[in-house]
Amino acid sequence: MKITIHRGANQIGGCITEIATKEAKVFIDFGSNLPGSDKTDYTADKVRKITADADAIFYSHYHGDHVGLHHLVPAYVKQYMGAGAIDVMRCKYEALNAHKDFSVQLDAIEHMIPFKACEKIPVNNSIFVTPYFVSHSAFDAYMFQIEYKDKRILHTGDFRRHGYLGKGLFPTLEKFIGHVDLLITEGTMLGRKQEQVVTEKQIQENTIQALREHKYVFALCSSTDIDRLASFHAACKTTGTVFLVDGYQHSVLDVFSKYSGNKSPLYNFDCIFELSGHKAYRIPKINDFLRAKGFLMPVRMNSLWLLEDMLQVFNDETPWLIYSMWSGYAEEGGNNAIEDVLSIRNLFKNRILDGVEKGFHTSGHADIDTLYEVCKAVRPSIGVIPIHKNAGMQYVSDNYKVFNEGVFTLDGMEIEVH
């Protein structure tokens, strides 16, 4: 096999990994650069050139930095993704298509092939790819075992163990994976070694306390983070607070309930109040209901206009903001700062329950200890390729030596596995 890391070993996001033999070629993820990146993204011509002789692309999850270039891939290349993840992508692009033409993206989504966990997928009867579920800040996320003859690669995608379902990580590695020849793994937290790891259960408990103290709470968060939304939903049920959503958010939660609601009551989003219609919260009957019960409402980066109006309407008590996103987006003057995030935070000033620091956010990525233990669990004989990490971040340190040799770190490199 020949493994080519087209992108990802020296940047977070934009991940593209190629695995080729004489008989077949597959890619794991084909992502676009993260918003605010100073790197030039791939053109349609470059995507077509790279995938010209590809047989299949397997997507670990639906975040744009892993799947964002899917619509530029030639139609003859098979594209695989989890069924639930496909439905979430469909919700997203149908909502965007109401404002701008995203028909090309939607058409590509309709041609994606859904896979199931633990089902081995043959590619030209040469490469065999098996997806296994992982816990991440995206719903329906997977790692992949790639087999060719007597060699095995594990590509972890993005993963963690401090989410609600993270306890399944090591049993999965032990039961289904075991020893591998090569490990391709994310390393996002290599650049955030001091960041506190907060569990999703802690976030739920902190949100319960916040709802007991504050009548109106908005939560700036990802609209597709199943664990975070489950934490907020559960906190609302515990406190008798309204879990308030718009139509788009409701459609995403319906997908979560469809695929996971029967597996755990945590993911059965059955206590939702939808604001159907523009400024429906100004209708007297609805307004009275929300004032009487209080609410938590998840909002997105483009919600500034909504928040400005709702803060005028619900002013009998002071509204608060839960900031449940990465702190880098909120650093004024920082390289990753997002103006919409800064504007929303400015509406609330000192009334913000802030991220990791206050226990209302946690990373979707594996902490350093988990990365180390995964390496120990699968014991890759050839080495480790760390991706989804900032340039200069090392996978070995004085305290966490994974391997003395065999840690590969360069973008655009090719590794032969014999």
C-alpha positions as a printed Julia matrix, in Angstrom:
418×3 Matrix{Float64}:
   0.0    0.0     0.0
   0.99   3.6    -0.54
  -0.4    6.16    1.91
  -0.39   9.81    0.9
  -1.34  12.55    3.35
  -2.49  15.24    0.95
  -3.52  17.57    3.74
  -3.95  17.51    7.5
  -0.58  16.67    9.03
   0.31  20.35    9.37
  -3.11  21.91    9.87
  -6.33  21.25   11.72
  -9.07  20.52    9.2
  -9.06  20.03    5.46
  -8.17  16.38    5.99
  -7.48  14.25    2.9
  -5.79  10.85    3.2
  -5.18   8.57    0.22
  -4.58   4.82    0.47
  -3.68   3.09   -2.78
  -2.66  -0.32   -4.07
  -2.07  -1.54   -7.61
  -5.71  -2.65   -7.72
  -7.61   0.1    -5.9
  -7.47   3.6    -4.45
  -9.56   5.01   -1.6
  -9.64   8.27    0.31
 -10.56   8.85    3.93
 -12.27  12.26    4.14
 -12.12  15.08    1.61
 -12.5   18.2     3.69
 -12.34  21.92    3.06
 -10.23  24.3     5.12
 -11.7   25.64    8.34
 -13.29  29.12    8.26
 -10.66  31.8     8.74
  -7.83  29.62    7.43
  -5.06  31.52    5.67
  -4.42  28.55    3.39
  -5.76  28.38   -0.16
  -8.37  25.67   -0.54
  -8.44  23.1    -3.32
 -10.03  24.13   -6.59
 -12.52  21.96   -8.45
  -9.8   21.13  -10.99
  -7.41  19.96   -8.27
 -10.09  17.8    -6.66
 -10.86  16.18  -10.02
  -7.17  15.6   -10.66
  -6.52  13.98   -7.28
  -9.6   11.75   -7.48
  -9.38  10.95  -11.19
  -8.53   7.27  -10.64
 -10.12   6.89   -7.22
 -12.58   4.1    -6.48
 -14.18   5.4    -3.3
 -14.14   8.06   -0.58
 -15.13   7.21    3.0
 -16.19  10.09    5.25
 -15.64   9.83    8.98
 -18.33  12.44    9.79
 -20.15  15.48    8.42
 -18.02  18.39    9.67
 -16.99  20.58    6.76
 -13.27  20.13    7.37
 -13.78  16.43    6.61
 -16.53  16.44    3.97
 -16.62  20.0     2.62
 -15.33  19.2    -0.88
 -17.72  16.29   -1.48
 -19.62  18.14   -4.21
 -16.47  18.62   -6.31
 -15.71  14.89   -6.53
 -16.52  13.31   -9.93
 -19.83  11.46   -9.95
 -18.23   8.12  -10.88
 -16.32   8.0    -7.57
 -18.36   6.24   -4.9
 -18.77   8.28   -1.71
 -19.67   6.54    1.55
 -20.96   7.93    4.84
 -23.07   6.89    7.82
 -26.81   7.02    7.13
 -27.53   9.38   10.02
 -24.69  11.68    8.99
 -26.09  11.85    5.45
 -29.45  12.95    6.83
 -27.83  15.67    8.95
 -25.97  16.97    5.9
 -29.23  16.97    3.96
 -30.88  19.1     6.68
 -28.01  21.56    6.61
 -27.91  22.06    2.84
 -31.68  22.18    2.46
 -31.7   25.05    4.97
 -28.85  26.82    3.16
 -30.5   26.23   -0.2
 -33.42  28.41    0.88
 -31.08  31.41    0.77
 -28.49  30.48   -1.86
 -28.1   27.81   -4.52
 -26.67  24.65   -2.95
 -28.27  22.25   -5.41
 -24.9   20.78   -6.44
 -24.14  19.86   -2.82
 -27.62  18.41   -2.34
 -27.34  16.31   -5.49
 -24.0   14.9    -4.33
 -25.54  14.04   -0.94
 -28.38  12.14   -2.62
 -25.81   9.93   -4.35
 -23.87   9.08   -1.2
 -23.88   5.44   -0.16
 -24.75   4.79    3.51
 -22.7    2.28    5.47
 -23.26   0.56    8.79
 -20.88   0.08   11.69
 -18.85  -3.14   11.64
 -19.83  -4.05    8.05
 -16.78  -4.67    5.88
 -16.88  -2.89    2.5
 -14.77  -4.34   -0.36
 -13.2   -1.99   -2.91
 -12.31  -3.87   -6.09
 -11.82  -6.94   -3.89
  -8.45  -5.45   -3.01
  -8.91  -2.98   -0.16
 -11.44  -3.73    2.58
 -12.76  -0.86    4.71
 -14.68  -1.42    7.95
 -16.27   1.5     9.85
 -16.52   1.49   13.65
 -18.5    4.01   15.67
 -16.63   6.66   17.69
 -17.79   9.41   20.02
 -17.2   12.89   18.61
 -18.9   16.28   18.6
 -20.58  15.15   15.39
 -23.38  12.59   15.36
 -22.79   9.26   13.57
 -18.98   9.53   13.44
 -16.64   6.64   12.58
 -13.08   5.4    12.52
 -11.98   3.01    9.78
  -9.95  -0.17    9.6
  -8.37  -0.54    6.17
  -7.09  -3.98    5.17
  -4.95  -5.04    2.21
  -3.63  -8.59    2.09
  -1.96  -9.11    5.48
  -1.6   -5.41    6.37
  -3.98  -3.33    8.47
  -4.32   0.41    8.99
  -6.48   2.17   11.58
  -7.65   5.67   10.67
  -9.32   7.12   13.76
 -11.01  10.17   12.24
 -11.92  12.65   15.0
 -12.76  10.98   18.31
 -12.8   11.32   22.1
 -13.72   9.35   25.21
 -15.16  12.12   27.43
 -18.49  12.25   25.56
 -21.52  10.27   26.68
 -20.61   7.31   24.46
 -16.85   7.58   24.77
 -16.72   4.62   27.15
 -17.09   2.37   24.1
 -13.76   3.43   22.57
 -11.38   0.97   24.17
 -13.76  -2.03   24.17
 -14.13  -1.45   20.4
 -10.37  -1.32   19.92
  -9.92  -4.46   21.99
 -12.74  -6.49   20.43
 -12.54  -5.48   16.77
  -9.15  -3.89   16.06
  -6.28  -5.15   18.2
  -2.79  -4.84   16.74
  -2.36  -2.85   13.5
   0.54  -2.1    11.2
  -0.04   1.64   10.87
  -2.06   4.13   12.93
  -3.36   7.35   11.34
  -4.82   9.4    14.17
  -6.0   12.89   14.91
  -3.87  15.11   17.15
  -5.98  18.24   17.64
  -5.27  18.53   21.35
  -1.5   18.34   20.89
  -1.61  22.12   20.65
  -3.95  22.48   23.63
  -2.24  20.32   26.23
  -3.26  22.6    29.11
  -6.94  22.73   28.16
  -9.22  21.3    30.82
 -11.19  18.21   29.84
 -14.82  18.67   30.86
 -17.19  15.73   30.49
 -20.57  16.11   28.82
 -22.18  14.96   32.07
 -20.53  17.88   33.87
 -21.87  20.26   31.24
 -25.37  18.89   31.81
 -25.07  19.4    35.57
 -23.72  22.93   35.14
 -26.57  23.76   32.76
 -29.14  22.52   35.28
 -27.67  24.91   37.84
 -27.68  27.77   35.33
 -31.35  27.21   34.49
 -32.23  27.27   38.18
 -30.54  30.64   38.48
 -31.55  32.29   35.19
 -34.96  32.39   33.52
 -33.82  33.07   29.94
 -30.72  31.36   28.6
 -29.38  31.29   25.05
 -26.69  28.78   24.1
 -24.29  29.59   21.28
 -23.28  26.14   20.09
 -23.06  23.82   17.12
 -26.49  22.89   15.77
 -25.28  19.34   15.02
 -23.44  18.42   18.23
 -25.68  15.63   19.52
 -24.05  15.36   22.96
 -24.16  19.08   23.7
 -27.76  19.39   22.6
 -28.61  16.28   24.62
 -27.04  17.93   27.69
 -29.13  21.06   27.21
 -32.3   19.09   26.51
 -31.83  16.92   29.59
 -31.18  20.0    31.74
 -34.44  21.54   30.5
 -36.4   18.39   31.34
 -34.89  18.29   34.83
 -35.74  21.92   35.58
 -39.05  22.17   33.72
 -37.57  24.79   31.39
 -38.7   25.08   27.75
 -36.19  23.72   25.22
 -36.8   26.32   22.51
 -35.68  25.76   18.91
 -36.26  27.02   15.4
 -37.39  24.86   12.48
 -33.9   23.98   11.25
 -32.7   22.92   14.69
 -35.85  20.84   15.13
 -35.18  18.99   11.86
 -31.66  18.09   13.01
 -32.93  16.88   16.39
 -35.51  14.73   14.62
 -32.64  12.98   12.79
 -30.89  12.35   16.1
 -34.07  10.91   17.62
 -34.71   8.76   14.54
 -31.34   7.01   14.67
 -30.45   7.1    18.37
 -33.62   7.77   20.35
 -34.41   4.08   20.71
 -30.86   3.34   21.91
 -30.79   5.85   24.76
 -33.45   8.16   26.24
 -30.72  10.81   26.33
 -30.98  11.11   22.54
 -34.76  11.07   22.35
 -35.5   14.78   21.87
 -39.15  14.59   22.85
 -39.6   17.82   24.86
 -39.15  20.54   22.26
 -41.01  23.77   21.62
 -40.52  25.03   18.07
 -40.83  28.67   17.08
 -42.62  28.18   13.78
 -42.82  31.42   11.89
 -40.94  34.71   11.87
 -40.89  36.3    15.34
 -43.45  33.8    16.63
 -42.25  34.61   20.15
 -44.07  37.95   19.83
 -47.46  36.22   19.52
 -49.14  36.91   22.9
 -50.05  33.31   23.72
 -46.53  32.05   22.93
 -44.93  35.0    24.66
 -46.93  34.4    27.82
 -46.01  30.71   27.8
 -42.28  31.4    27.46
 -42.35  34.11   30.12
 -44.1   31.76   32.52
 -41.8   28.78   31.96
 -38.45  30.3    31.0
 -36.37  28.76   28.23
 -33.01  27.61   26.94
 -32.58  28.27   23.23
 -29.65  26.96   21.14
 -28.53  29.63   18.66
 -25.98  29.77   15.86
 -23.39  32.23   14.65
 -25.87  33.82   12.24
 -28.43  34.49   15.01
 -27.42  38.06   15.86
 -30.58  39.67   14.46
 -32.77  37.16   16.31
 -30.99  37.74   19.6
 -31.18  41.52   19.28
 -34.95  41.31   18.92
 -35.53  38.62   21.55
 -33.5   40.53   24.14
 -35.93  43.41   23.72
 -38.95  41.13   24.14
 -37.78  39.01   27.08
 -36.56  41.74   29.38
 -38.52  41.13   32.56
 -35.45  39.24   33.77
 -31.87  39.46   32.52
 -31.06  36.91   29.77
 -27.73  35.06   29.85
 -25.57  33.39   27.21
 -23.94  29.98   27.42
 -20.9   30.11   25.14
 -20.39  26.47   24.16
 -17.82  26.7    21.38
 -14.05  26.74   21.03
 -12.48  29.74   22.79
 -10.41  30.64   19.72
 -13.49  31.92   17.89
 -14.03  34.47   20.67
 -10.48  35.85   20.97
 -10.58  39.43   19.74
  -7.7   40.02   17.37
  -6.89  36.32   17.25
  -6.21  34.46   14.01
  -9.35  32.34   14.43
 -11.72  35.02   15.75
 -15.16  35.09   14.1
 -16.89  38.46   13.94
 -20.38  37.03   14.36
 -19.29  35.26   17.56
 -17.76  38.45   18.94
 -20.92  40.43   18.1
 -23.19  37.95   19.86
 -20.99  37.86   22.94
 -20.97  41.66   23.01
 -24.77  41.64   23.38
 -24.4   39.86   26.72
 -21.14  41.47   27.95
 -20.55  40.11   31.48
 -23.55  37.77   31.4
 -21.75  34.87   29.73
 -21.32  31.34   31.08
 -18.09  30.84   29.25
 -16.84  27.69   27.57
 -14.32  25.31   29.08
 -13.37  27.83   31.76
 -16.85  27.8    33.33
 -17.67  24.19   32.44
 -20.07  24.74   29.53
 -17.95  23.44   26.67
 -15.55  20.62   26.01
 -13.54  19.53   23.02
 -14.83  17.04   20.49
 -11.29  15.65   20.31
  -9.2   13.19   22.27
  -7.07  14.52   25.09
  -3.37  13.66   25.29
  -3.84  10.73   27.68
  -6.42   9.18   25.36
  -4.17   9.57   22.31
  -1.38   7.85   24.19
  -3.58   4.99   25.35
  -4.98   4.42   21.85
  -1.41   4.05   20.57
  -0.7    1.52   23.3
  -3.93  -0.35   22.59
  -3.31  -0.94   18.86
   0.53  -1.18   19.03
   1.25  -0.12   15.41
   4.32  -2.0    14.2
   5.32   0.49   11.5
   4.44   3.76   13.2
   1.97   6.59   13.69
   0.84   9.28   11.27
  -0.7   12.15   13.26
  -3.09  14.39   11.31
  -5.65  17.09   12.14
  -3.04  18.98   14.12
  -1.28  22.32   13.92
   2.14  22.55   12.31
   4.96  21.95   14.76
   2.87  19.98   17.23
   4.65  16.77   18.09
   3.08  13.42   18.88
   5.8   12.62   21.36
   6.87  14.59   24.42
   8.9   14.08   27.55
   5.85  12.74   29.36
   4.09  10.92   26.52
   6.53   8.93   24.44
   4.53   6.93   21.95
   7.4    5.7    19.82
  11.06   6.57   19.66
  10.91   6.1    15.92
   8.23   5.82   13.28
   6.24   9.0    13.93
   5.64  10.67   10.58
   4.57  14.29   10.39
   4.91  15.85    6.93
   2.09  16.93    4.62
   2.16  15.67    1.06
   4.3   12.71    2.06
   4.05   9.2     0.73
   4.65   6.12    2.84
   5.08   2.68    1.34
   3.74  -0.2     3.43
   5.11  -3.58    2.34
